[in-house]
mmCIF file of C-alpha atoms in Angstrom:
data_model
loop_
_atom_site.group_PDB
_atom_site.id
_atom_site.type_symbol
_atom_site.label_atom_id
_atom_site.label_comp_id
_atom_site.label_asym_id
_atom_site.label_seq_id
_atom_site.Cartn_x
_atom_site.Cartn_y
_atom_site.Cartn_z
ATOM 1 C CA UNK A 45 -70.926 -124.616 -246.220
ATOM 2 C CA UNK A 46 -71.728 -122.962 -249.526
ATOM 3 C CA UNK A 47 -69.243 -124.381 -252.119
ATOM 4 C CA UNK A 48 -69.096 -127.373 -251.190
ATOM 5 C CA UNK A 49 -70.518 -130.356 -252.895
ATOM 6 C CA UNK A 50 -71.578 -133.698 -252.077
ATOM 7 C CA UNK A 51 -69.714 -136.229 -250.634
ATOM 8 C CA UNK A 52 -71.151 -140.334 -251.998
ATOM 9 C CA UNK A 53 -69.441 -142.161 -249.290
ATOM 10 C CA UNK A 54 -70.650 -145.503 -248.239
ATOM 11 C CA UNK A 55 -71.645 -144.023 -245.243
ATOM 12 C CA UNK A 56 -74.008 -141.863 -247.501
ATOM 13 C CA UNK A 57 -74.877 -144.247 -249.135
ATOM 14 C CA UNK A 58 -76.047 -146.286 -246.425
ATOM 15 C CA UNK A 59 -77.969 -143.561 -244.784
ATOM 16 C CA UNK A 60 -79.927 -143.003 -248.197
ATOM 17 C CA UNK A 61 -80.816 -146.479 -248.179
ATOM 18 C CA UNK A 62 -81.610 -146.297 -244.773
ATOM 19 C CA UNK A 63 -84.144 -143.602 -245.306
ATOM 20 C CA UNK A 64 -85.525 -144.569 -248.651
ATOM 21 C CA UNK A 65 -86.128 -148.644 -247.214
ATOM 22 C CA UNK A 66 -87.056 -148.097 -243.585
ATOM 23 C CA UNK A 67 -87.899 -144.757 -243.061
ATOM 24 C CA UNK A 68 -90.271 -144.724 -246.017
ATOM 25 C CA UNK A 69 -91.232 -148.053 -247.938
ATOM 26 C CA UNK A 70 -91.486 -149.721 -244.598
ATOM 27 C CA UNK A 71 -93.399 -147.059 -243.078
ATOM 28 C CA UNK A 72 -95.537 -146.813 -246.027
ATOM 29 C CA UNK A 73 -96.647 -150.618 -246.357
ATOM 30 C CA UNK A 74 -97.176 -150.260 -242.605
ATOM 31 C CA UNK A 75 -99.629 -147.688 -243.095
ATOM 32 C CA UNK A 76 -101.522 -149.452 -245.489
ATOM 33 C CA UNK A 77 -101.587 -152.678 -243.790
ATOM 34 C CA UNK A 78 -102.759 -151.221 -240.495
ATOM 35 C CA UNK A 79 -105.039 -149.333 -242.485
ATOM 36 C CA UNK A 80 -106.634 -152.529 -243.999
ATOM 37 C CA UNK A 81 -106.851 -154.509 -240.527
ATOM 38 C CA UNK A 82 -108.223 -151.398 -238.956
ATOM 39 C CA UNK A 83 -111.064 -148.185 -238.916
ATOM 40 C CA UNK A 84 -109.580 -145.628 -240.895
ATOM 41 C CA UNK A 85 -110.506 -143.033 -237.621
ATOM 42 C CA UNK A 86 -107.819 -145.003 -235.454
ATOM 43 C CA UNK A 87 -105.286 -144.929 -238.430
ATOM 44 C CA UNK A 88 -105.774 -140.831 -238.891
ATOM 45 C CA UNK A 89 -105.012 -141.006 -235.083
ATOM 46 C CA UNK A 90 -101.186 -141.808 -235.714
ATOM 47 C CA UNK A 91 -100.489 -138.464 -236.816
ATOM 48 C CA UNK A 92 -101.350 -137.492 -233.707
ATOM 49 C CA UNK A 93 -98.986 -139.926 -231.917
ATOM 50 C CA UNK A 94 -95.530 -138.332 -233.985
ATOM 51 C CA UNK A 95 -94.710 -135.562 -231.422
ATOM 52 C CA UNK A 96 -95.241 -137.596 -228.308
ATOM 53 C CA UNK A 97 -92.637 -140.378 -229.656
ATOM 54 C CA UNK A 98 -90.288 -137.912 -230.954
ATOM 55 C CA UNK A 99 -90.323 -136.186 -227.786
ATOM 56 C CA UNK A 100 -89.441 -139.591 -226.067
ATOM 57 C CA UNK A 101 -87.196 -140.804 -228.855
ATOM 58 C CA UNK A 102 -85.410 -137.242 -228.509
ATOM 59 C CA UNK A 103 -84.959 -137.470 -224.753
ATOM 60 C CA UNK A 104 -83.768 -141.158 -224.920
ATOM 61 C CA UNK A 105 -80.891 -140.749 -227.610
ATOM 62 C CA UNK A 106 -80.229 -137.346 -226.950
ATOM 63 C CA UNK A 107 -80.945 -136.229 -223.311
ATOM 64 C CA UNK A 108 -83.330 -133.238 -225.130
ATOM 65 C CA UNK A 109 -85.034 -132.204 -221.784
ATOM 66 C CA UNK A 110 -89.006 -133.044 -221.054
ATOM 67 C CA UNK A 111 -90.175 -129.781 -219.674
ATOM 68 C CA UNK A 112 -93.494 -129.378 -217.610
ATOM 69 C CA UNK A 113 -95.068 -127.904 -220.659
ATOM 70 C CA UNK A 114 -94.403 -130.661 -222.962
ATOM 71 C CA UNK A 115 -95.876 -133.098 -220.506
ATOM 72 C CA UNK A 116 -99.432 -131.404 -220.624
ATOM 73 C CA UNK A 117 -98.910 -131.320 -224.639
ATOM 74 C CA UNK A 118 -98.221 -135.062 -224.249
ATOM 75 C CA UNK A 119 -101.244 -135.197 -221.955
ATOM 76 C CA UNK A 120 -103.917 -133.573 -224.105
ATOM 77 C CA UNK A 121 -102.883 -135.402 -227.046
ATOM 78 C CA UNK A 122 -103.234 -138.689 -225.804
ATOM 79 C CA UNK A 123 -106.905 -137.096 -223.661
ATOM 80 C CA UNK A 124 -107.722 -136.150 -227.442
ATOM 81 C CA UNK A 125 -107.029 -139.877 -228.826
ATOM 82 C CA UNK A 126 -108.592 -141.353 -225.860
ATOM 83 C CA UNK A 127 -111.683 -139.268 -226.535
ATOM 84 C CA UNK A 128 -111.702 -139.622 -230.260
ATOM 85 C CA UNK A 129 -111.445 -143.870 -229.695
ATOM 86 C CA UNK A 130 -114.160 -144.013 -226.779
ATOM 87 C CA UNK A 131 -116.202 -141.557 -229.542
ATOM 88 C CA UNK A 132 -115.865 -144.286 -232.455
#
Protein backbone atom coordinates (compact mmCIF):
# COMPACT_ATOMS: atom_id res chain seq x y z
CA UNK A 1 0.00 0.00 0.00
CA UNK A 2 2.74 2.53 0.65
CA UNK A 3 3.19 4.55 -2.61
CA UNK A 4 0.20 4.80 -3.54
CA UNK A 5 -1.93 7.85 -3.52
CA UNK A 6 -5.43 8.70 -3.46
CA UNK A 7 -7.88 7.80 -5.74
CA UNK A 8 -11.15 10.97 -6.00
CA UNK A 9 -13.58 8.75 -7.66
CA UNK A 10 -17.21 9.45 -7.42
CA UNK A 11 -17.47 6.58 -5.44
CA UNK A 12 -15.09 8.49 -2.99
CA UNK A 13 -16.62 11.08 -3.27
CA UNK A 14 -19.84 9.83 -2.33
CA UNK A 15 -18.61 7.98 0.65
CA UNK A 16 -17.02 11.37 1.99
CA UNK A 17 -20.25 12.92 1.69
CA UNK A 18 -21.77 10.12 3.14
CA UNK A 19 -19.73 10.37 6.26
CA UNK A 20 -19.37 14.09 6.58
CA UNK A 21 -23.69 14.53 6.10
CA UNK A 22 -25.02 11.44 7.83
CA UNK A 23 -22.53 10.00 9.79
CA UNK A 24 -21.69 13.32 11.43
CA UNK A 25 -23.94 16.53 10.88
CA UNK A 26 -26.93 14.31 11.21
CA UNK A 27 -25.70 12.59 14.14
CA UNK A 28 -24.62 15.74 15.63
CA UNK A 29 -28.02 17.79 15.36
CA UNK A 30 -29.49 14.54 16.69
CA UNK A 31 -27.56 14.77 19.70
CA UNK A 32 -28.43 18.11 20.42
CA UNK A 33 -32.01 17.85 19.76
CA UNK A 34 -32.46 14.79 21.95
CA UNK A 35 -30.41 16.53 24.29
CA UNK A 36 -32.86 19.54 24.45
CA UNK A 37 -36.17 17.31 24.67
CA UNK A 38 -34.46 15.21 27.25
CA UNK A 39 -32.29 14.86 30.93
CA UNK A 40 -28.86 15.18 30.01
CA UNK A 41 -28.26 11.64 32.33
CA UNK A 42 -30.37 9.64 29.62
CA UNK A 43 -28.44 11.43 26.73
CA UNK A 44 -24.78 10.46 28.42
CA UNK A 45 -26.46 6.96 28.39
CA UNK A 46 -26.06 6.62 24.46
CA UNK A 47 -22.52 6.12 24.69
CA UNK A 48 -23.24 3.31 26.40
CA UNK A 49 -25.65 1.91 23.76
CA UNK A 50 -22.61 2.05 20.68
CA UNK A 51 -21.17 -1.48 21.31
CA UNK A 52 -24.44 -3.28 21.74
CA UNK A 53 -25.70 -1.87 18.17
CA UNK A 54 -22.48 -2.39 16.54
CA UNK A 55 -22.40 -5.79 17.74
CA UNK A 56 -25.94 -6.30 16.15
CA UNK A 57 -25.27 -4.11 13.14
CA UNK A 58 -21.95 -6.29 12.71
CA UNK A 59 -23.72 -9.63 12.94
CA UNK A 60 -26.60 -8.48 10.61
CA UNK A 61 -24.44 -7.18 7.56
CA UNK A 62 -21.63 -9.23 8.18
CA UNK A 63 -22.43 -12.60 9.90
CA UNK A 64 -19.53 -11.38 12.73
CA UNK A 65 -20.48 -14.16 15.29
CA UNK A 66 -22.38 -13.25 18.83
CA UNK A 67 -20.41 -15.31 21.24
CA UNK A 68 -21.68 -16.23 24.84
CA UNK A 69 -19.38 -13.63 26.19
CA UNK A 70 -20.61 -10.79 24.24
CA UNK A 71 -24.13 -11.58 25.28
CA UNK A 72 -23.36 -11.00 29.10
CA UNK A 73 -21.39 -7.68 27.88
CA UNK A 74 -24.67 -6.84 26.10
CA UNK A 75 -26.46 -7.86 29.30
CA UNK A 76 -24.65 -5.75 31.89
CA UNK A 77 -24.71 -2.82 29.77
CA UNK A 78 -28.20 -2.58 29.27
CA UNK A 79 -28.55 -3.90 33.60
CA UNK A 80 -26.22 -0.69 33.94
CA UNK A 81 -28.70 1.69 31.82
CA UNK A 82 -31.63 0.13 33.36
CA UNK A 83 -30.18 0.91 36.77
CA UNK A 84 -28.83 4.30 35.96
CA UNK A 85 -32.72 5.31 34.45
CA UNK A 86 -34.72 3.66 37.48
CA UNK A 87 -31.79 5.79 39.64
CA UNK A 88 -32.79 9.25 37.88
Amino acid sequence: ESGQSAVFDLKAILSLLYLGLLGTALAFVLYFWLLKTTSAVLMSLITFVTPPMALFWGWLIKAEPITWQLILGMLIIFVGIGVVRKAS
